[in-house]
CSV table of C-alpha atoms in Angstrom, one decimal:
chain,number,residue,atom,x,y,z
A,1,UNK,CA,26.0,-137.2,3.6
A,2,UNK,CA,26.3,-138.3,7.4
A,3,UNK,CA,25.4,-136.1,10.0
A,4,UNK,CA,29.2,-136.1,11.2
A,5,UNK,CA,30.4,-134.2,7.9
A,6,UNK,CA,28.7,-131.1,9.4
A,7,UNK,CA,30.1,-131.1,13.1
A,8,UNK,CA,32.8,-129.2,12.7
A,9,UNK,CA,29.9,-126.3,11.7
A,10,UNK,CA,28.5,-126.7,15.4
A,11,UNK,CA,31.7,-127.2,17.6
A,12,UNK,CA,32.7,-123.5,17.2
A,13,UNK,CA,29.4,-122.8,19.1
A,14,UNK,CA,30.6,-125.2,22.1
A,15,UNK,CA,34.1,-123.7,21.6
A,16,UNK,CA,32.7,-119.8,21.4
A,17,UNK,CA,30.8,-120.8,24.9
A,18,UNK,CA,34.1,-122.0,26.5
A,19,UNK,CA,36.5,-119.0,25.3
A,20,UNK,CA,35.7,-117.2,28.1
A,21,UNK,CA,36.0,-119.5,31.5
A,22,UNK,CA,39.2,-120.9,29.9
A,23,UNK,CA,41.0,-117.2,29.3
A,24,UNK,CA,40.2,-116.6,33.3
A,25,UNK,CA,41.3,-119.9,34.7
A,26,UNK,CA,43.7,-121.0,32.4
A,27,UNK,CA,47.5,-120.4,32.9
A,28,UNK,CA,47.5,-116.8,30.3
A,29,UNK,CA,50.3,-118.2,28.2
A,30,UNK,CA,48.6,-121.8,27.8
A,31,UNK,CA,45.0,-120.1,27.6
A,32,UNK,CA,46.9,-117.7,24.4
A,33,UNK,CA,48.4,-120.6,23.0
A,34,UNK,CA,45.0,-123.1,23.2
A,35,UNK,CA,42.5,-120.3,21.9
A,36,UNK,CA,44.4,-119.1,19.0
A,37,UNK,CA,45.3,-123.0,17.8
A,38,UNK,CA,41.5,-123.8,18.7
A,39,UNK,CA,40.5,-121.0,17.0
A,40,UNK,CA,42.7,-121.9,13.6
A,41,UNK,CA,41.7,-125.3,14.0
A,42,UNK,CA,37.7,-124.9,13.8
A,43,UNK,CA,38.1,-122.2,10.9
A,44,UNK,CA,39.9,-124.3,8.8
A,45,UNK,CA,38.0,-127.2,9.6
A,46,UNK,CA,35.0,-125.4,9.3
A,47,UNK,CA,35.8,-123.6,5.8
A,48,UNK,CA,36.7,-127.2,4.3
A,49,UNK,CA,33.5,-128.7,5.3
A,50,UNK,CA,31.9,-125.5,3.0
A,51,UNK,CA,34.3,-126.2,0.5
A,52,UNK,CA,33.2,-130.1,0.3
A,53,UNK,CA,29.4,-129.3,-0.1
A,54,UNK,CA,30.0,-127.1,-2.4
A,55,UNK,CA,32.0,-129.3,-4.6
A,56,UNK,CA,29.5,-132.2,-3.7
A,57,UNK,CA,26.9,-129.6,-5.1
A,58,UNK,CA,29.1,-128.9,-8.4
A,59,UNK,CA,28.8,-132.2,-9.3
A,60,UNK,CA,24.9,-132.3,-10.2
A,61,UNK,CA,25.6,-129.6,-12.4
A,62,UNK,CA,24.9,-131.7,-15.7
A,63,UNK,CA,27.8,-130.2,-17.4
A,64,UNK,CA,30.6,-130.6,-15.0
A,65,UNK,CA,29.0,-134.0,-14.1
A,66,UNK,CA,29.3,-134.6,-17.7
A,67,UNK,CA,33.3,-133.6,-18.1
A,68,UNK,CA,34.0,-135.7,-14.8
A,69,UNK,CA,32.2,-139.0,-15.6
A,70,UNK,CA,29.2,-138.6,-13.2
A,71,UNK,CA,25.8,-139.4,-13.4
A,72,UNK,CA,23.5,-136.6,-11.6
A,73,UNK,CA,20.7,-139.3,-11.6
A,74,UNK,CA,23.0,-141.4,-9.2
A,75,UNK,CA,24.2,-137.9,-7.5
A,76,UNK,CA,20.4,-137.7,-6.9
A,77,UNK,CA,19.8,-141.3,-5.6
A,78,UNK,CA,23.0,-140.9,-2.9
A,79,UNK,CA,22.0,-137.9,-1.3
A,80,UNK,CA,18.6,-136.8,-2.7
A,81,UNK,CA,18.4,-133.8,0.0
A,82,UNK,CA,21.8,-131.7,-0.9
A,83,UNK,CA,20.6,-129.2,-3.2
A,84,UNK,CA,20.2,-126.8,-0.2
A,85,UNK,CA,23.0,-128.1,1.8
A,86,UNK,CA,25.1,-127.4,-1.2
A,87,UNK,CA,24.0,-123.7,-2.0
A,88,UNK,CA,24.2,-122.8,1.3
A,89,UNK,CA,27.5,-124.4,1.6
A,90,UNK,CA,28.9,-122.1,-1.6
A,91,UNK,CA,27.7,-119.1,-0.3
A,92,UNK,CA,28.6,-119.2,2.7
A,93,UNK,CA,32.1,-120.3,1.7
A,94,UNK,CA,32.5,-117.3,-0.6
A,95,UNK,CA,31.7,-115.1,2.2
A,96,UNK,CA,34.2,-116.9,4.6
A,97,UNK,CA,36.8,-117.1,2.0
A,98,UNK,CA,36.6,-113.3,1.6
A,99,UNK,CA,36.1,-112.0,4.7
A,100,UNK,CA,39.1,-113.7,6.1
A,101,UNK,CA,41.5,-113.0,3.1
A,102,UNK,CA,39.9,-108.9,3.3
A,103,UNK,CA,40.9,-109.4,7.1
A,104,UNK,CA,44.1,-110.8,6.3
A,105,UNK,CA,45.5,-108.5,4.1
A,106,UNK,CA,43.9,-105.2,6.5
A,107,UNK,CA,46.3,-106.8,9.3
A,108,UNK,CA,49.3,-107.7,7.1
A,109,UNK,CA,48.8,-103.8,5.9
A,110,UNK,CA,48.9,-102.6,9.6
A,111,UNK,CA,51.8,-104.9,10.7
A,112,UNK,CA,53.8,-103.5,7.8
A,113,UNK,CA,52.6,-100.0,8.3
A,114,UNK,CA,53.3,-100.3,12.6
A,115,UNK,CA,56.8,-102.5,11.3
A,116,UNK,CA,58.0,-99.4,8.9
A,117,UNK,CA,56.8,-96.3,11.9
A,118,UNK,CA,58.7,-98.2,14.7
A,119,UNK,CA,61.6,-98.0,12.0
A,120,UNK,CA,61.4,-94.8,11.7
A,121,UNK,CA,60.8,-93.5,15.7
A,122,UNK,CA,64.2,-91.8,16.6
A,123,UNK,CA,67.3,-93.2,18.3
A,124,UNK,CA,68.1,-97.1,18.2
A,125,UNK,CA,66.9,-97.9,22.1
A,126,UNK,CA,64.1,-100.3,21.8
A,127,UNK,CA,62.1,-98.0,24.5
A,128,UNK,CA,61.3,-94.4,22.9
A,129,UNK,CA,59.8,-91.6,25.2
A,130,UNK,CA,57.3,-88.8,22.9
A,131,UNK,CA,56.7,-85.4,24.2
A,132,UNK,CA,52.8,-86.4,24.2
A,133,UNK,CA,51.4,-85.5,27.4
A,134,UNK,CA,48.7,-87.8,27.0
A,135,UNK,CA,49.1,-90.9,28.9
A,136,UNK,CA,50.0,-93.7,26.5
A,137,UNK,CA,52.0,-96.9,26.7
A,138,UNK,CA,52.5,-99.7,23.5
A,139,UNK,CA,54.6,-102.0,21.9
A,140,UNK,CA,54.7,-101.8,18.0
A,141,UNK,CA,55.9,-104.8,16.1
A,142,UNK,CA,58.6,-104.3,13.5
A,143,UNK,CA,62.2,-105.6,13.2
A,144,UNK,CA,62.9,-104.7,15.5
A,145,UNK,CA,59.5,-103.6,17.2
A,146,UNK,CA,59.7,-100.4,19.4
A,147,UNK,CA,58.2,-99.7,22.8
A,148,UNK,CA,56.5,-96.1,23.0
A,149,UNK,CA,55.6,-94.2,26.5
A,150,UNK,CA,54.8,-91.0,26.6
A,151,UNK,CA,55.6,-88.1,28.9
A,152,UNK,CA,51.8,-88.1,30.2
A,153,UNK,CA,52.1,-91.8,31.2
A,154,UNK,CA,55.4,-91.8,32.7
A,155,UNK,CA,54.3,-88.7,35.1
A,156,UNK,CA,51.3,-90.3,36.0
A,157,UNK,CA,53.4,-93.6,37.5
A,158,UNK,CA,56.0,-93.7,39.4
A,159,UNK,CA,59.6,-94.8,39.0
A,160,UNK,CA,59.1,-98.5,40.3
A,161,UNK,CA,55.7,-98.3,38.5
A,162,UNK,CA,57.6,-97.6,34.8
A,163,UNK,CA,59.7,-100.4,36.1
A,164,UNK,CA,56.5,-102.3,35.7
A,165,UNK,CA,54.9,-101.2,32.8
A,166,UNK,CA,58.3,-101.9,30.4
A,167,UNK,CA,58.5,-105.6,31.7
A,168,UNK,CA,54.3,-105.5,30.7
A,169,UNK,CA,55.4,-103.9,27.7
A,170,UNK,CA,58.7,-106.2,27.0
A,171,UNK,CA,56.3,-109.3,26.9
A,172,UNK,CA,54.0,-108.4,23.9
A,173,UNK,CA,57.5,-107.1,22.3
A,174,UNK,CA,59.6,-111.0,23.2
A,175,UNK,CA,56.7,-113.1,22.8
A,176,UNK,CA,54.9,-111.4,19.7
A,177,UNK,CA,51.5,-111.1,20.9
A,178,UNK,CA,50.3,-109.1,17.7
A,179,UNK,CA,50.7,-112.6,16.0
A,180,UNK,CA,48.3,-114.5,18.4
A,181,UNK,CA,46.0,-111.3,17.8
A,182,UNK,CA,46.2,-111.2,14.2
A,183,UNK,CA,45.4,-114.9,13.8
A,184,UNK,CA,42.6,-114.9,16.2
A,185,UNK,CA,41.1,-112.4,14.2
A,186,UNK,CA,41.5,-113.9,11.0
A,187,UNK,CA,40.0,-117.2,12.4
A,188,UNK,CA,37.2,-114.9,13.5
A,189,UNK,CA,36.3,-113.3,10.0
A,190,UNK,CA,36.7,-116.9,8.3
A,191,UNK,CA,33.5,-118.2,10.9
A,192,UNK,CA,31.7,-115.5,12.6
A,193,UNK,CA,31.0,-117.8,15.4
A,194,UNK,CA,34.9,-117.6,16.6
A,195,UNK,CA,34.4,-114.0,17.5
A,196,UNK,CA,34.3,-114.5,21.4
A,197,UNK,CA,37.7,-116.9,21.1
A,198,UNK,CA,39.2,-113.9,19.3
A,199,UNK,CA,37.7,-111.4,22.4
A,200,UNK,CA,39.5,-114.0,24.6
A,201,UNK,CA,42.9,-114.0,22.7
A,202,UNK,CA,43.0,-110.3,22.9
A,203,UNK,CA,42.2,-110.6,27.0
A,204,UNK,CA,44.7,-113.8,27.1
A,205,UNK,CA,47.3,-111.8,25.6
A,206,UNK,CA,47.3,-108.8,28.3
A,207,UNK,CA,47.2,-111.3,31.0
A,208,UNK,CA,50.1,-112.9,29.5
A,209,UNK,CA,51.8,-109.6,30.0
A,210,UNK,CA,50.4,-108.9,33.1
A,211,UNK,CA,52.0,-112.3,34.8
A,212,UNK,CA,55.7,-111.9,32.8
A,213,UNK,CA,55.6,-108.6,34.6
A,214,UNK,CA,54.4,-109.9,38.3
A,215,UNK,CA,56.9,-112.5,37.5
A,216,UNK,CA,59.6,-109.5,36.8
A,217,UNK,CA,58.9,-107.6,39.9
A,218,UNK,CA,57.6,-110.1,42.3
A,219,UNK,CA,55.0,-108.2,43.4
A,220,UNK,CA,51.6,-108.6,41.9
A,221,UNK,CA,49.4,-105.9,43.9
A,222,UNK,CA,52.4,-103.6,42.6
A,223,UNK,CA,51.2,-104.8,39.0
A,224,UNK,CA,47.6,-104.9,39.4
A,225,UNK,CA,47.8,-100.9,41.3
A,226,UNK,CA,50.2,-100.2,37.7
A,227,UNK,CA,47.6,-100.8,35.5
A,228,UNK,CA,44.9,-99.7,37.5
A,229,UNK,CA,46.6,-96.0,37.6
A,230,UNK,CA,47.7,-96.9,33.8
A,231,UNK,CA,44.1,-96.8,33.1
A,232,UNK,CA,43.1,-94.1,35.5
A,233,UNK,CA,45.3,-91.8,33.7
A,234,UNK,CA,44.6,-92.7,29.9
A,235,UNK,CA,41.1,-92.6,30.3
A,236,UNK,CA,41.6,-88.7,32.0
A,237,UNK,CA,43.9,-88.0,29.2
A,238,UNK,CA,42.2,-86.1,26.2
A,239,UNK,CA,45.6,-85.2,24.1
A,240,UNK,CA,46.6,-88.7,23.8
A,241,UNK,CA,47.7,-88.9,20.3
A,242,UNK,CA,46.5,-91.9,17.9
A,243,UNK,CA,47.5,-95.3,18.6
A,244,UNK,CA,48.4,-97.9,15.6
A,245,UNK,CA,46.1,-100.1,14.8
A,246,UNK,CA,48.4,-103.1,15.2
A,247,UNK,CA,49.9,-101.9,18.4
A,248,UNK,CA,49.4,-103.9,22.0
A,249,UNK,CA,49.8,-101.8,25.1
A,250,UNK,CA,49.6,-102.1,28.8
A,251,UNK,CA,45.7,-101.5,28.7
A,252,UNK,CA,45.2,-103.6,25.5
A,253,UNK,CA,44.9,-102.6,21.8
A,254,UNK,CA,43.7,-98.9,21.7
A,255,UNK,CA,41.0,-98.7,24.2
A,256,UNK,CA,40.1,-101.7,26.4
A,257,UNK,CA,36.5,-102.7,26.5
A,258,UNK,CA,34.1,-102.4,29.7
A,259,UNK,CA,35.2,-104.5,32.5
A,260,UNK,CA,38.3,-105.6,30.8
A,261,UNK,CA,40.8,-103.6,33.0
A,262,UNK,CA,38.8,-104.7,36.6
A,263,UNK,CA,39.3,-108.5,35.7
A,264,UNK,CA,43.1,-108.0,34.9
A,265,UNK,CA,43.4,-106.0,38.5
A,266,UNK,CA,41.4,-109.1,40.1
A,267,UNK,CA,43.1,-111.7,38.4
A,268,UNK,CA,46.7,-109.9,40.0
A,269,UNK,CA,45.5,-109.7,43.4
A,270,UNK,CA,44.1,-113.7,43.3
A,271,UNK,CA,46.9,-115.9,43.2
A,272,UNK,CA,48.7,-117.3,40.0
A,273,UNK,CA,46.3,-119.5,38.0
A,274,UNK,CA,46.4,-123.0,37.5
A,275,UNK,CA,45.7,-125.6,34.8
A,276,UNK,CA,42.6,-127.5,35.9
A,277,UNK,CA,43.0,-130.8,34.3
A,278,UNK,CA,39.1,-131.3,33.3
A,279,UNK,CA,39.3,-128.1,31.0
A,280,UNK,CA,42.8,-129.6,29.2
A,281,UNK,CA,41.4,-132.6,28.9
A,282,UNK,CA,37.5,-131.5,27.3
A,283,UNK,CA,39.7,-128.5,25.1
A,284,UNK,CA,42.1,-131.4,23.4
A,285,UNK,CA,39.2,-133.7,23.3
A,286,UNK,CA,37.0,-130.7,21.1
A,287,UNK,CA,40.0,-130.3,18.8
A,288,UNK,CA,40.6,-134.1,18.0
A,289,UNK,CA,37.1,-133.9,17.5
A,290,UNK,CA,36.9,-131.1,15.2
A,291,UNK,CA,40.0,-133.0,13.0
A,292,UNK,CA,38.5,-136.2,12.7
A,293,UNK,CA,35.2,-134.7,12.3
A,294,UNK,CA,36.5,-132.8,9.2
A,295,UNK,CA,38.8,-136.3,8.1
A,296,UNK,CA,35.5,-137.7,8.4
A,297,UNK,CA,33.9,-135.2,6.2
A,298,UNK,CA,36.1,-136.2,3.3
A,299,UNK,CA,35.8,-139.7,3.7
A,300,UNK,CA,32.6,-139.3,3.3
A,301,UNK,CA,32.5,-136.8,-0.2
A,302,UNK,CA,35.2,-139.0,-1.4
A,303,UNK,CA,32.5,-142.1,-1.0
A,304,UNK,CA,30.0,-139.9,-2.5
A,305,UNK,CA,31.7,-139.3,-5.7
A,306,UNK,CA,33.0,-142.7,-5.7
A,307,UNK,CA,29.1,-143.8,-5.5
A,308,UNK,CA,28.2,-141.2,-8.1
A,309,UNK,CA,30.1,-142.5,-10.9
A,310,UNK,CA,27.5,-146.0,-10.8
A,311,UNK,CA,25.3,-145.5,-14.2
């Protein structure tokens, strides 16, 4: 097979390499939008191209090359080199195919389980305030999805500060952030190698929230000294109660990672990013790639077994 056919195995590692600059000068919404499509893209892209040397290794099996008119001698002659290509290709298409369907159904579980608790959290106003007096802020998905704060967070801010933190928390609730999250991370567990653009989805995603609310307010030091204190506070809390696995909050899901909360503060106090029109331009120029790379892969197994079938 031609070299092309196994492109779209290398262009997550270009795409991996760019997740980062693009989630911090990237628009947040555009960056959320571009990762997780990206993302999607190269997986599925990537998983076919595993699925088509596999199947261009099934057909030297003598007995299925048997059933389906083939001659393995002329299997042999085309592409004399596959036999480890096509192993390699199988297995590492089972593990894809199971890793992102054991991934998938973990987050459909915790989307239903978060849908069915925000169901059942008292009253019927979308923002409900728990007695915990550890300091805790999230949005929980659900029909409708629920915005929890509790006690410990909302003395730790002040009243132009909660202000703040339910327009941070209205975003992940309006624009269901959980979704770009959830497919990210499928995308991820399909081809290991996505992992950083799923790390940037979840950082997009906060930053996302993070402008809707500077939008909201008009005042993005306000914002950026919000969830600065926001994380002061829940990392001096040690009562805070458990957070659902498929819940987004002000300082990210659960606990945010080293260094995560400093670059949201900077990125507030810098003005609003812009879309620089090199990174657009090399980002849709990877994903037409990565399509006609795996159009191209087809072509070529279709050619293949075309040329297999000569006695």
């Amino acid at each position: 097979m031609h070299l092309a056919v196994y492109l779209p195995l290398l262009l997550p590692v270009l795409a991996a390499l760019g997740a980062g600059p693009l989630s911090r000068r990237l628009e947040p919404r555009l960056a959320t939008w571009l990762l997780t499509v990206s993302g999607l893209t190269l997986a599925v892209a990537s998983t076919c191209v595993l699925g088509l040397l596999a199947l261009a290794g099934l057909v030297r099996v003598p007995l299925v090359a048997a059933l389906k008119g083939y001659s393995p001698e002329a299997v042999a002659r085309q592409d004399p080199t596959g036999w480890p290509a096509a192993l390699a290709g199988a297995v590492l298409l089972a593990l894809a195919v199971l890793a992102a369907v054991r991934l998938a159904a973990r987050r459909a579980g915790a989307l239903w389980s978060a849908a069915l608790e925000a169901a059942c959290l008292p009253g019927t106003d979308p923002v409900v305030v728990t007695d915990d007096p550890g300091a805790q802020a999230y949005t929980m998905p659900g029909l409708p999805g629920r915005i929890v704060v509790s006690h410990g967070m909302l003395d730790a801010l002040d009243p132009a500060e909660h202000e703040i933190l339910l327009a941070h928390e209205r975003a992940h609730l309006d624009n269901h952030h959980y979704a770009f999250v959830s497919l990210a991370q499928v995308a991820a567990a399909a081809n290991p190698l996505l992992r950083p653009l799923a790390t940037a989805v979840a950082y997009t995603v906060e930053r996302w929230a993070d402008e809707h609310a500077a939008r909201h307010t008009g005042d993005r030091r306000a914002v950026a000294e919000t969830v600065a204190r926001a994380a002061v506070a829940a990392k001096r809390s040690r009562t805070a109660g458990p957070v659902p696995a498929a819940a987004l909050g002000i300082l990210g899901r659960r606990r945010p990672g080293p260094g995560v909360v400093p670059r949201r503060v900077a990125a507030l106090l810098a003005p609003p990013p812009q879309n620089p029109p090199l990174l657009l331009v090399v980002s849709a120029a990877l994903l037409a790639a990565t399509a006609l790379s795996a159009l191209e892969a087809a072509r070529d197994l279709h050619q293949f077994l075309e040329l297999a079938r000569t006695r």
